[in-house]
Short mmCIF file of C-alpha atoms in Angstrom, two decimals:
data_model
loop_
_atom_site.label_atom_id
_atom_site.label_comp_id
_atom_site.label_asym_id
_atom_site.label_seq_id
_atom_site.Cartn_x
_atom_site.Cartn_y
_atom_site.Cartn_z
CA UNK Y 1 0.00 0.00 0.00
CA UNK Y 2 1.35 3.42 -0.92
CA UNK Y 3 1.22 4.87 2.54
CA UNK Y 4 3.50 7.77 1.96
CA UNK Y 5 1.27 9.16 -0.73
CA UNK Y 6 0.19 12.62 0.40
CA UNK Y 7 -3.51 13.10 1.03
CA UNK Y 8 -5.58 14.56 -1.74
CA UNK Y 9 -7.15 17.79 -0.58
CA UNK Y 10 -10.36 18.79 -2.28
CA UNK Y 11 -12.30 22.04 -2.44
CA UNK Y 12 -15.90 21.32 -3.28
CA UNK Y 13 -17.90 21.89 -0.09
CA UNK Y 14 -16.66 25.38 0.69
CA UNK Y 15 -16.14 26.62 -2.87
CA UNK Y 16 -18.11 29.68 -3.84
CA UNK Y 17 -19.64 27.91 -6.82
CA UNK Y 18 -23.28 26.72 -6.92
CA UNK Y 19 -24.52 29.72 -5.01
CA UNK Y 20 -26.22 31.95 -7.54
CA UNK Y 21 -29.78 31.86 -8.75
CA UNK Y 22 -29.01 30.80 -12.32
CA UNK Y 23 -27.08 27.79 -11.20
CA UNK Y 24 -29.80 26.91 -8.73
CA UNK Y 25 -32.37 27.21 -11.52
CA UNK Y 26 -30.43 24.82 -13.71
CA UNK Y 27 -29.99 22.25 -10.93
CA UNK Y 28 -33.67 22.47 -9.99
CA UNK Y 29 -34.79 22.00 -13.59
CA UNK Y 30 -33.59 18.37 -13.62
CA UNK Y 31 -36.21 15.65 -13.47
CA UNK Y 32 -36.55 13.68 -10.26
CA UNK Y 33 -35.48 10.48 -12.00
CA UNK Y 34 -32.36 12.16 -13.28
CA UNK Y 35 -31.40 13.52 -9.85
CA UNK Y 36 -31.94 10.18 -8.14
CA UNK Y 37 -30.06 8.24 -10.82
CA UNK Y 38 -27.17 10.66 -10.60
CA UNK Y 39 -27.04 10.26 -6.82
CA UNK Y 40 -27.20 6.49 -7.05
CA UNK Y 41 -24.43 6.44 -9.67
CA UNK Y 42 -22.28 8.77 -7.59
CA UNK Y 43 -22.26 6.32 -4.68
CA UNK Y 44 -22.89 9.13 -2.20
CA UNK Y 45 -23.54 7.83 1.33
CA UNK Y 46 -24.83 9.92 4.22
CA UNK Y 47 -22.18 12.17 5.72
CA UNK Y 48 -23.52 12.16 9.27
CA UNK Y 49 -21.87 8.86 10.10
CA UNK Y 50 -24.33 6.05 9.40
CA UNK Y 51 -23.65 6.11 5.67
CA UNK Y 52 -26.99 5.15 4.16
CA UNK Y 53 -26.96 5.64 0.36
CA UNK Y 54 -28.47 9.08 -0.23
CA UNK Y 55 -29.97 8.24 -3.62
CA UNK Y 56 -31.91 5.34 -2.12
CA UNK Y 57 -33.22 7.46 0.73
CA UNK Y 58 -34.52 10.04 -1.72
CA UNK Y 59 -35.96 7.35 -3.99
CA UNK Y 60 -37.81 5.55 -1.16
CA UNK Y 61 -39.36 8.82 -0.03
CA UNK Y 62 -40.28 9.82 -3.56
CA UNK Y 63 -42.00 6.45 -4.07
CA UNK Y 64 -44.35 7.07 -1.13
CA UNK Y 65 -47.88 7.97 -2.23
CA UNK Y 66 -48.62 10.41 0.62
CA UNK Y 67 -48.87 13.96 -0.81
CA UNK Y 68 -47.51 15.44 2.44
CA UNK Y 69 -43.73 14.96 2.68
CA UNK Y 70 -40.90 16.73 4.42
CA UNK Y 71 -37.23 17.51 3.96
CA UNK Y 72 -35.30 17.77 7.22
CA UNK Y 73 -31.72 18.86 7.65
CA UNK Y 74 -30.03 17.32 10.65
CA UNK Y 75 -27.84 20.11 12.03
CA UNK Y 76 -27.71 18.63 15.52
CA UNK Y 77 -23.99 18.00 15.22
CA UNK Y 78 -23.09 16.66 18.65
CA UNK Y 79 -20.59 13.85 18.19
CA UNK Y 80 -17.47 14.66 20.23
CA UNK Y 81 -14.75 15.82 17.87
CA UNK Y 82 -17.11 16.98 15.11
CA UNK Y 83 -17.50 20.61 14.16
CA UNK Y 84 -17.65 20.61 10.35
CA UNK Y 85 -21.40 21.26 10.07
CA UNK Y 86 -21.05 24.45 12.08
CA UNK Y 87 -18.39 25.58 9.62
CA UNK Y 88 -20.55 24.70 6.60
CA UNK Y 89 -23.51 26.62 8.03
CA UNK Y 90 -21.29 29.54 8.91
CA UNK Y 91 -19.49 29.75 5.57
CA UNK Y 92 -21.80 28.33 2.90
CA UNK Y 93 -25.20 28.04 4.59
CA UNK Y 94 -26.90 28.87 1.31
CA UNK Y 95 -25.60 25.67 -0.27
CA UNK Y 96 -27.33 23.63 2.44
CA UNK Y 97 -30.68 25.31 1.71
CA UNK Y 98 -30.12 24.86 -2.04
CA UNK Y 99 -29.45 21.15 -1.45
CA UNK Y 100 -32.66 20.91 0.55
CA UNK Y 101 -34.54 22.58 -2.32
CA UNK Y 102 -33.08 20.02 -4.72
CA UNK Y 103 -34.31 17.25 -2.44
CA UNK Y 104 -37.76 18.83 -2.06
CA UNK Y 105 -38.19 19.06 -5.83
CA UNK Y 106 -37.08 15.45 -6.20
CA UNK Y 107 -39.33 13.87 -3.59
CA UNK Y 108 -42.24 16.33 -3.88
CA UNK Y 109 -42.08 18.25 -0.59
CA UNK Y 110 -43.26 21.80 0.05
CA UNK Y 111 -41.88 22.23 3.53
CA UNK Y 112 -38.40 21.81 4.91
CA UNK Y 113 -36.94 22.14 8.37
CA UNK Y 114 -33.49 22.52 9.75
CA UNK Y 115 -32.97 21.21 13.27
CA UNK Y 116 -30.09 23.27 14.63
CA UNK Y 117 -28.44 22.26 17.89
CA UNK Y 118 -28.95 24.77 20.71
CA UNK Y 119 -25.18 25.18 21.07
CA UNK Y 120 -25.16 26.81 17.60
CA UNK Y 121 -27.91 29.30 18.34
CA UNK Y 122 -25.47 32.14 17.69
CA UNK Y 123 -25.67 31.21 13.97
CA UNK Y 124 -29.41 31.96 13.81
CA UNK Y 125 -29.35 35.65 12.73
CA UNK Y 126 -27.01 34.81 9.86
CA UNK Y 127 -29.03 31.75 8.79
CA UNK Y 128 -32.31 33.69 8.85
CA UNK Y 129 -30.78 36.33 6.63
CA UNK Y 130 -29.64 33.67 4.14
CA UNK Y 131 -33.09 32.07 4.33
CA UNK Y 132 -34.74 35.38 3.40
CA UNK Y 133 -32.64 35.56 0.24
CA UNK Y 134 -33.32 31.90 -0.43
CA UNK Y 135 -37.08 32.36 -0.14
CA UNK Y 136 -36.91 35.34 -2.47
CA UNK Y 137 -35.13 33.21 -5.05
CA UNK Y 138 -37.65 30.40 -4.62
CA UNK Y 139 -40.42 32.89 -5.26
CA UNK Y 140 -38.65 34.31 -8.32
CA UNK Y 141 -38.20 30.80 -9.70
CA UNK Y 142 -41.85 30.03 -9.03
CA UNK Y 143 -41.05 27.15 -6.68
CA UNK Y 144 -43.31 26.43 -3.75
CA UNK Y 145 -40.86 25.42 -1.04
CA UNK Y 146 -40.34 26.96 2.37
CA UNK Y 147 -37.73 26.22 5.05
CA UNK Y 148 -37.98 26.90 8.77
CA UNK Y 149 -35.42 26.39 11.54
CA UNK Y 150 -36.13 24.54 14.77
CA UNK Y 151 -33.72 24.84 17.62
CA UNK Y 152 -32.49 22.02 19.83
CA UNK Y 153 -31.84 22.45 23.52
CA UNK Y 154 -28.76 20.43 24.38
CA UNK Y 155 -29.37 16.72 23.86
CA UNK Y 156 -26.91 14.57 21.90
CA UNK Y 157 -29.47 11.82 21.29
CA UNK Y 158 -31.58 14.22 19.22
CA UNK Y 159 -29.05 13.72 16.42
CA UNK Y 160 -30.65 10.27 16.09
CA UNK Y 161 -33.20 10.87 13.36
CA UNK Y 162 -36.35 9.58 15.04
CA UNK Y 163 -35.44 11.32 18.33
CA UNK Y 164 -34.98 14.48 16.28
CA UNK Y 165 -38.54 14.18 14.94
CA UNK Y 166 -39.86 13.66 18.47
CA UNK Y 167 -38.05 16.81 19.55
CA UNK Y 168 -39.37 18.78 16.56
CA UNK Y 169 -42.86 17.66 17.52
CA UNK Y 170 -42.41 19.03 21.04
CA UNK Y 171 -41.60 15.88 22.97
CA UNK Y 172 -38.72 14.36 24.86
CA UNK Y 173 -36.06 13.34 22.37
CA UNK Y 174 -36.56 9.62 22.75
CA UNK Y 175 -35.84 7.49 19.67
CA UNK Y 176 -38.70 5.58 18.08
CA UNK Y 177 -38.76 1.93 17.13
CA UNK Y 178 -37.50 1.25 13.62
CA UNK Y 179 -38.92 0.20 11.22
CA UNK Y 180 -40.88 2.12 10.06
CA UNK Y 181 -38.03 4.28 8.77
CA UNK Y 182 -38.33 8.03 8.18
CA UNK Y 183 -38.72 7.53 4.42
CA UNK Y 184 -42.10 6.09 5.31
CA UNK Y 185 -42.91 7.51 8.76
CA UNK Y 186 -40.86 10.57 9.68
CA UNK Y 187 -41.71 14.09 10.82
CA UNK Y 188 -45.41 14.29 11.80
CA UNK Y 189 -45.61 10.65 10.77
CA UNK Y 190 -45.14 11.59 7.12
CA UNK Y 191 -42.54 10.39 4.57
CA UNK Y 192 -39.40 12.39 5.27
CA UNK Y 193 -35.90 12.67 3.90
CA UNK Y 194 -33.58 13.51 6.76
CA UNK Y 195 -29.96 14.12 5.84
CA UNK Y 196 -26.91 15.57 7.49
CA UNK Y 197 -25.87 19.15 6.63
CA UNK Y 198 -22.91 18.00 4.55
CA UNK Y 199 -24.97 15.41 2.65
CA UNK Y 200 -27.27 18.10 1.23
CA UNK Y 201 -24.24 20.05 0.04
CA UNK Y 202 -22.68 16.94 -1.52
CA UNK Y 203 -25.95 16.08 -3.28
CA UNK Y 204 -26.05 19.59 -4.73
CA UNK Y 205 -22.45 19.31 -5.91
CA UNK Y 206 -23.13 15.95 -7.57
CA UNK Y 207 -26.11 17.40 -9.40
CA UNK Y 208 -23.88 20.15 -10.68
CA UNK Y 209 -20.70 18.31 -11.63
CA UNK Y 210 -22.23 14.91 -12.39
CA UNK Y 211 -21.77 11.47 -10.91
CA UNK Y 212 -18.93 10.57 -13.28
CA UNK Y 213 -16.82 13.46 -12.07
CA UNK Y 214 -17.61 12.82 -8.40
CA UNK Y 215 -16.86 9.11 -8.77
CA UNK Y 216 -13.28 9.90 -9.69
CA UNK Y 217 -12.74 10.59 -6.00
CA UNK Y 218 -12.66 7.90 -3.34
CA UNK Y 219 -12.99 4.13 -3.42
CA UNK Y 220 -15.68 1.66 -4.44
CA UNK Y 221 -17.22 1.65 -0.97
CA UNK Y 222 -16.54 5.26 -0.09
CA UNK Y 223 -17.03 7.55 -3.05
CA UNK Y 224 -16.12 11.20 -3.17
CA UNK Y 225 -14.59 13.53 -0.65
CA UNK Y 226 -15.74 14.57 2.78
CA UNK Y 227 -14.97 16.99 5.54
CA UNK Y 228 -12.83 15.89 8.45
CA UNK Y 229 -12.82 17.63 11.81
CA UNK Y 230 -9.31 17.19 13.18
CA UNK Y 231 -8.55 17.76 16.86
CA UNK Y 232 -6.48 16.46 19.76
CA UNK Y 233 -2.70 16.11 19.59
CA UNK Y 234 -2.07 17.69 16.22
CA UNK Y 235 -0.13 20.81 15.27
CA UNK Y 236 -2.81 21.70 12.71
CA UNK Y 237 -6.30 21.20 14.16
CA UNK Y 238 -9.16 22.29 11.92
CA UNK Y 239 -11.48 21.29 9.10
CA UNK Y 240 -10.18 19.61 5.96
CA UNK Y 241 -11.93 18.27 2.90
CA UNK Y 242 -10.15 15.08 1.87
CA UNK Y 243 -10.64 12.35 -0.68
CA UNK Y 244 -12.04 9.22 0.97
CA UNK Y 245 -10.08 5.99 1.05
CA UNK Y 246 -6.90 6.98 2.89
CA UNK Y 247 -5.32 4.79 5.54
CA UNK Y 248 -4.97 5.99 9.12
CA UNK Y 249 -1.20 5.95 8.48
CA UNK Y 250 -1.55 8.48 5.66
CA UNK Y 251 -3.78 10.59 7.84
CA UNK Y 252 -1.33 10.51 10.75
CA UNK Y 253 1.59 11.39 8.46
CA UNK Y 254 -0.26 14.57 7.58
CA UNK Y 255 -1.83 15.51 10.89
CA UNK Y 256 0.12 13.74 13.65
CA UNK Y 257 2.66 15.36 15.92
CA UNK Y 258 5.24 12.62 15.35
CA UNK Y 259 4.21 10.74 18.48
CA UNK Y 260 0.65 9.60 17.69
CA UNK Y 261 -0.28 6.43 19.54
CA UNK Y 262 -3.94 6.21 18.62
CA UNK Y 263 -6.59 7.87 16.50
CA UNK Y 264 -10.25 7.88 17.46
CA UNK Y 265 -12.18 7.72 14.19
CA UNK Y 266 -15.87 8.71 14.31
CA UNK Y 267 -16.00 10.32 17.74
CA UNK Y 268 -17.04 8.76 21.03
CA UNK Y 269 -19.40 6.49 19.06
CA UNK Y 270 -16.56 5.47 16.73
CA UNK Y 271 -13.48 3.28 16.81
CA UNK Y 272 -10.06 3.70 18.35
CA UNK Y 273 -7.24 2.68 16.01
CA UNK Y 274 -3.91 1.94 17.74
CA UNK Y 275 -0.54 2.65 16.10
CA UNK Y 276 0.07 -0.97 15.07
CA UNK Y 277 -3.07 -0.91 12.94
CA UNK Y 278 -2.55 2.49 11.27
CA UNK Y 279 -1.07 0.88 8.19
CA UNK Y 280 -3.92 -1.44 7.25
CA UNK Y 281 -6.95 0.51 8.43
CA UNK Y 282 -8.84 2.47 5.82
CA UNK Y 283 -10.88 5.48 6.86
CA UNK Y 284 -14.20 4.85 5.14
CA UNK Y 285 -17.07 2.42 5.00
CA UNK Y 286 -14.76 -0.50 4.14
CA UNK Y 287 -12.71 0.14 7.27
CA UNK Y 288 -13.56 2.54 10.05
CA UNK Y 289 -16.43 4.86 9.09
CA UNK Y 290 -16.63 8.42 10.36
CA UNK Y 291 -19.00 11.34 10.26
CA UNK Y 292 -15.81 13.39 10.19
CA UNK Y 293 -14.55 13.27 13.76
CA UNK Y 294 -10.81 12.51 13.95
CA UNK Y 295 -9.13 12.82 17.34
CA UNK Y 296 -5.43 12.16 17.69
CA UNK Y 297 -3.76 11.03 20.90
CA UNK Y 298 -0.02 11.03 21.50
CA UNK Y 299 1.92 8.85 23.92
CA UNK Y 300 1.51 11.31 26.79
CA UNK Y 301 -2.23 10.52 26.92
CA UNK Y 302 -3.84 7.91 29.12
CA UNK Y 303 -6.36 5.93 27.09
CA UNK Y 304 -8.12 5.17 30.38
CA UNK Y 305 -8.85 8.89 30.70
CA UNK Y 306 -10.06 9.01 27.12
CA UNK Y 307 -12.47 6.10 27.64
CA UNK Y 308 -13.55 7.51 31.01
CA UNK Y 309 -14.40 10.80 29.31
CA UNK Y 310 -16.42 9.04 26.57
CA UNK Y 311 -18.37 6.94 29.07
CA UNK Y 312 -19.08 9.98 31.21
CA UNK Y 313 -20.46 11.56 28.04
CA UNK Y 314 -22.62 8.55 27.15
CA UNK Y 315 -24.06 8.04 30.61
CA UNK Y 316 -25.18 11.67 30.63
CA UNK Y 317 -26.52 11.67 27.09
CA UNK Y 318 -28.31 8.30 27.16
CA UNK Y 319 -32.01 9.17 26.96
CA UNK Y 320 -32.77 6.51 29.57
CA UNK Y 321 -35.62 5.00 27.60
CA UNK Y 322 -34.18 1.49 27.15
CA UNK Y 323 -32.51 -0.47 29.92
CA UNK Y 324 -29.44 -1.77 28.05
CA UNK Y 325 -28.26 1.76 27.34
CA UNK Y 326 -29.41 3.48 30.55
CA UNK Y 327 -27.93 0.87 32.88
CA UNK Y 328 -25.18 -0.27 30.54
CA UNK Y 329 -23.53 3.15 30.18
CA UNK Y 330 -23.56 3.58 33.98
CA UNK Y 331 -22.13 0.14 34.62
CA UNK Y 332 -19.36 0.46 32.03
CA UNK Y 333 -18.39 3.79 33.58
CA UNK Y 334 -18.45 2.49 37.17
CA UNK Y 335 -16.82 -0.76 36.06
CA UNK Y 336 -13.66 0.72 34.59
CA UNK Y 337 -13.34 2.95 37.66
CA UNK Y 338 -13.57 -0.11 39.91
CA UNK Y 339 -10.92 -1.98 37.92
CA UNK Y 340 -8.64 1.04 37.96
CA UNK Y 341 -8.97 1.37 41.74
CA UNK Y 342 -8.27 -2.33 42.16
CA UNK Y 343 -11.71 -3.03 43.63
CA UNK Y 344 -12.41 -5.44 40.80
CA UNK Y 345 -9.96 -7.90 39.20
CA UNK Y 346 -8.64 -7.26 35.68
CA UNK Y 347 -10.85 -10.10 34.43
CA UNK Y 348 -13.85 -7.88 35.20
CA UNK Y 349 -12.97 -6.05 31.99
CA UNK Y 350 -14.10 -9.18 30.11
CA UNK Y 351 -17.47 -9.02 31.87
CA UNK Y 352 -17.73 -5.38 30.80
CA UNK Y 353 -16.80 -6.28 27.23
CA UNK Y 354 -19.66 -8.78 27.22
CA UNK Y 355 -22.00 -6.10 28.55
CA UNK Y 356 -21.00 -3.71 25.78
CA UNK Y 357 -21.64 -6.51 23.27
CA UNK Y 358 -25.10 -7.04 24.75
CA UNK Y 359 -25.77 -3.33 24.42
CA UNK Y 360 -24.81 -3.49 20.75
CA UNK Y 361 -27.46 -6.14 20.16
CA UNK Y 362 -30.22 -4.94 22.47
CA UNK Y 363 -30.11 -1.14 22.71
CA UNK Y 364 -32.95 0.60 20.94
CA UNK Y 365 -31.00 3.16 18.94
CA UNK Y 366 -27.61 3.99 17.52
CA UNK Y 367 -26.45 5.67 20.72
CA UNK Y 368 -26.57 2.56 22.90
CA UNK Y 369 -25.54 0.31 20.04
CA UNK Y 370 -22.34 2.21 19.36
CA UNK Y 371 -21.02 2.65 22.92
CA UNK Y 372 -19.38 -0.75 22.45
CA UNK Y 373 -17.35 0.53 19.46
CA UNK Y 374 -15.06 2.74 21.48
CA UNK Y 375 -15.28 0.51 24.53
CA UNK Y 376 -14.10 -2.59 22.66
CA UNK Y 377 -11.45 -0.89 20.60
CA UNK Y 378 -9.94 0.97 23.56
CA UNK Y 379 -10.11 -1.85 26.14
CA UNK Y 380 -8.80 -4.49 23.74
CA UNK Y 381 -5.95 -2.38 22.42
CA UNK Y 382 -4.93 -0.65 25.64
CA UNK Y 383 -5.83 -3.19 28.29
CA UNK Y 384 -2.80 -2.49 30.51
CA UNK Y 385 -3.71 1.18 30.64
CA UNK Y 386 -7.15 0.25 31.95
CA UNK Y 387 -5.67 -1.79 34.80
CA UNK Y 388 -2.48 -0.05 35.98
CA UNK R 1 -52.01 39.08 34.82
CA UNK R 2 -48.70 38.13 36.39
CA UNK R 3 -45.47 38.77 34.53
CA UNK R 4 -45.02 35.09 33.69
CA UNK R 5 -48.61 34.78 32.43
CA UNK R 6 -48.02 37.70 30.08
CA UNK R 7 -44.75 36.22 28.83
CA UNK R 8 -46.26 32.78 28.19
CA UNK R 9 -49.21 34.32 26.39
CA UNK R 10 -46.91 36.41 24.20
CA UNK R 11 -44.82 33.37 23.34
CA UNK R 12 -47.91 31.28 22.57
CA UNK R 13 -49.22 34.04 20.29
CA UNK R 14 -45.88 33.93 18.47
CA UNK R 15 -45.27 30.16 18.29
CA UNK R 16 -48.81 28.81 18.36
CA UNK R 17 -50.64 26.59 20.82
CA UNK R 18 -49.91 23.20 19.32
CA UNK R 19 -47.81 20.49 20.91
CA UNK R 20 -45.06 21.45 18.44
CA UNK R 21 -45.03 24.93 19.94
CA UNK R 22 -43.98 23.62 23.34
CA UNK R 23 -40.21 23.61 22.96
CA UNK R 24 -40.00 27.06 21.31
CA UNK R 25 -42.13 28.42 24.18
CA UNK R 26 -39.96 26.73 26.81
CA UNK R 27 -36.88 28.17 25.07
CA UNK R 28 -38.48 31.59 25.04
CA UNK R 29 -39.13 31.49 28.79
CA UNK R 30 -35.58 30.33 29.51
CA UNK R 31 -34.19 33.09 27.32
CA UNK R 32 -36.07 35.68 29.34
CA UNK R 33 -36.09 34.21 32.84
CA UNK R 34 -32.98 31.96 32.59
CA UNK R 35 -35.01 29.03 33.95
CA UNK R 36 -38.43 27.40 34.06
CA UNK R 37 -40.21 27.90 37.36
CA UNK R 38 -43.06 25.62 38.42
CA UNK R 39 -45.34 28.59 37.86
CA UNK R 40 -44.09 29.04 34.30
CA UNK R 41 -44.53 25.35 33.47
CA UNK R 42 -48.04 25.25 34.91
CA UNK R 43 -48.92 28.36 32.96
CA UNK R 44 -47.56 26.88 29.71
CA UNK R 45 -49.60 23.72 30.33
CA UNK R 46 -52.73 25.81 30.78
CA UNK R 47 -52.03 27.89 27.69
CA UNK R 48 -51.41 24.82 25.47
CA UNK R 49 -54.13 22.79 27.18
CA UNK R 50 -51.87 19.85 28.00
CA UNK R 51 -50.94 18.20 31.30
CA UNK R 52 -48.33 19.98 33.39
CA UNK R 53 -46.54 16.63 33.65
CA UNK R 54 -46.01 16.68 29.88
CA UNK R 55 -44.48 20.12 30.06
CA UNK R 56 -42.26 19.06 32.95
CA UNK R 57 -41.34 15.81 31.19
CA UNK R 58 -40.23 17.60 28.05
CA UNK R 59 -38.42 20.40 29.90
CA UNK R 60 -36.39 18.09 32.11
CA UNK R 61 -35.16 16.07 29.11
CA UNK R 62 -33.08 18.92 27.70
CA UNK R 63 -29.95 20.21 29.39
CA UNK R 64 -30.49 23.79 28.19
CA UNK R 65 -34.01 23.94 29.60
CA UNK R 66 -33.12 24.55 33.22
CA UNK R 67 -35.74 23.96 35.89
CA UNK R 68 -33.71 25.49 38.73
CA UNK R 69 -32.90 29.21 39.00
CA UNK R 70 -29.86 30.32 37.01
CA UNK R 71 -27.87 33.51 36.85
CA UNK R 72 -28.26 36.21 34.22
CA UNK R 73 -25.19 34.80 32.46
CA UNK R 74 -24.98 31.02 32.25
CA UNK R 75 -21.44 29.85 31.61
CA UNK R 76 -21.14 26.35 30.11
CA UNK R 77 -17.60 25.04 29.85
CA UNK R 78 -17.00 22.06 27.57
CA UNK R 79 -15.66 19.02 29.41
CA UNK R 80 -15.44 16.62 26.47
CA UNK R 81 -12.14 15.06 25.50
CA UNK R 82 -10.56 17.51 23.02
CA UNK R 83 -11.23 20.48 25.30
CA UNK R 84 -10.19 18.53 28.37
CA UNK R 85 -6.89 17.65 26.66
CA UNK R 86 -6.25 21.38 26.20
CA UNK R 87 -6.52 21.95 29.96
CA UNK R 88 -10.23 22.67 30.11
CA UNK R 89 -10.03 21.89 33.82
CA UNK R 90 -7.83 24.92 34.41
CA UNK R 91 -10.44 27.10 32.76
CA UNK R 92 -13.16 25.71 35.01
CA UNK R 93 -10.93 26.20 38.04
CA UNK R 94 -10.12 29.77 37.01
CA UNK R 95 -13.81 30.68 36.63
CA UNK R 96 -14.58 28.96 39.90
CA UNK R 97 -11.85 31.00 41.64
CA UNK R 98 -12.93 34.30 40.09
CA UNK R 99 -16.62 33.89 40.83
CA UNK R 100 -16.10 31.97 44.07
CA UNK R 101 -18.62 29.31 43.09
CA UNK R 102 -18.39 25.61 42.28
CA UNK R 103 -19.68 23.96 39.10
CA UNK R 104 -23.49 23.92 39.31
CA UNK R 105 -23.69 27.00 41.52
CA UNK R 106 -24.87 30.58 40.97
CA UNK R 107 -23.27 33.71 42.39
CA UNK R 108 -25.22 35.34 45.28
CA UNK R 109 -25.95 38.39 43.09
CA UNK R 110 -27.61 36.01 40.56
CA UNK R 111 -25.33 37.25 37.82
CA UNK R 112 -23.38 34.11 36.87
CA UNK R 113 -24.00 30.38 36.89
CA UNK R 114 -21.14 27.97 36.19
CA UNK R 115 -21.95 24.68 34.47
CA UNK R 116 -20.10 21.99 32.57
CA UNK R 117 -21.37 20.94 29.16
CA UNK R 118 -20.79 18.12 26.72
CA UNK R 119 -19.10 18.76 23.37
CA UNK R 120 -19.92 22.28 22.12
CA UNK R 121 -18.46 21.72 18.64
CA UNK R 122 -15.25 23.75 19.00
CA UNK R 123 -12.83 20.84 19.41
CA UNK R 124 -10.13 22.41 17.21
CA UNK R 125 -10.15 25.59 19.30
CA UNK R 126 -10.43 24.21 22.81
CA UNK R 127 -10.98 24.85 25.56
CA UNK R 128 -14.34 26.36 24.70
CA UNK R 129 -17.33 27.70 26.58
CA UNK R 130 -20.67 29.35 25.97
CA UNK R 131 -21.90 32.35 27.91
CA UNK R 132 -25.62 32.20 27.21
CA UNK R 133 -25.50 31.80 23.40
CA UNK R 134 -22.09 33.29 22.69
CA UNK R 135 -19.15 30.92 22.15
CA UNK R 136 -15.64 31.69 23.44
CA UNK R 137 -12.71 29.56 22.30
CA UNK R 138 -9.01 28.91 22.87
CA UNK R 139 -9.47 29.89 26.49
CA UNK R 140 -6.77 30.41 29.10
CA UNK R 141 -7.22 31.44 32.74
CA UNK R 142 -6.08 34.94 31.73
CA UNK R 143 -8.54 35.18 28.84
CA UNK R 144 -11.37 33.97 31.06
CA UNK R 145 -10.58 36.67 33.62
CA UNK R 146 -10.89 39.35 30.92
CA UNK R 147 -14.14 37.93 29.54
CA UNK R 148 -15.77 37.77 32.97
CA UNK R 149 -14.58 41.28 33.78
CA UNK R 150 -16.28 42.42 30.60
CA UNK R 151 -19.56 40.80 31.63
CA UNK R 152 -19.20 42.30 35.09
CA UNK R 153 -19.12 45.76 33.55
CA UNK R 154 -22.39 45.10 31.67
#
């Protein structure tokens, strides 16, 4: 593997292109079939982390007979280590709204909503101003589509799509049972496309440059480029748009401080990759997937502290609705503390690993199901640090 | 009409009286009063014609919808990993020393409340905090002192 190859930096998301009315008009004049086919051909998968094929999501929603449909933009970016959506909204918010308009035209929706996390409330005046211009353009183009913004109030779990709908409807942000999926039963129980902020921008870009051009970037399983939020022990923290398909080794060569011992890919809900696996781990859906969160740790860091911090996060953010997650997060947190203090033998870690596996199978939503990702990958790779 | 009744009515006129209006109304009360009193929640329930328990249930789910009195300026310091690696603890300690309150407490003059928060989305510029809605990043004990002094002058 050519690990010393420098990373390919891309400038699609933040470029100033695709912002004016004429371009919007051209994109919106495509037929729904054309847009969906282009998205399917491009291989675009959701940029929030879960990676569902965007074209399919739009197609399933379009196929629903119900005349009342919604487009929802998930701007509840809360995964530790992720901050790219804030930057997109701050710098090219208009592209997000344009992407939502493209989706609305494709699936047949007249109303769209953006669910913005409460922590980003300071962006509201700017976004409302952009929305005013957007609505003027919609009117000028004779398109009946309106977007409103709903504000979150500090709950990580609301980034889970069905919890987000519950919150938009005025309830506790507790995830629903799935199926039915949002394409069938979403906001107000109606067929809904819900995509991450970046996904709407990528869909717009694909419509503009074409699937063939977009496909030139990335790998078979992970097409295109995406934004990475880089933080932790790095001399150059920030947001970078990179071609998908790099190894962790390539990433560390670019962003590490020369002493990187582990990289957490995908945030607290993601996977920890230790140094010995940098070389053969691909960042993408064929390896370790990520919504963009990349946290680097050098050898001065205790991985026990890292895991402790993640579990503290999860036990606070668990909605408490299902037992595996509510009790599981608590017990994992208390369990590693007990092992560290010597109150439990090292073998207790194996009991905890089993618990995290049970949570993966039995928790109701993605939050509880993914706690085991970081738990497994940190405990298995840094077991001594958990004990001594 | 009491002050809170007037506020709830105004907010309901603006956001509607549907179940979907509940969170925007709760947010509106918090923005004005800094917290949701029992009186405010009962009043919202009456205005929307739903059970007070539903209002309370929704309010207590969200960390930004406080149900205990808070200061005029609520400081939320990020405690998640990237900020904590950049000495977020020192920032919390500095604020605690300046205001002479612990995390979770409010100053006697009801001006500041100090809280910890989960990831605020500023991991590349940690440590970070919010004062009400305004983010502050790349904090140091010195910088925090200046920011609080500025709020003290307000």
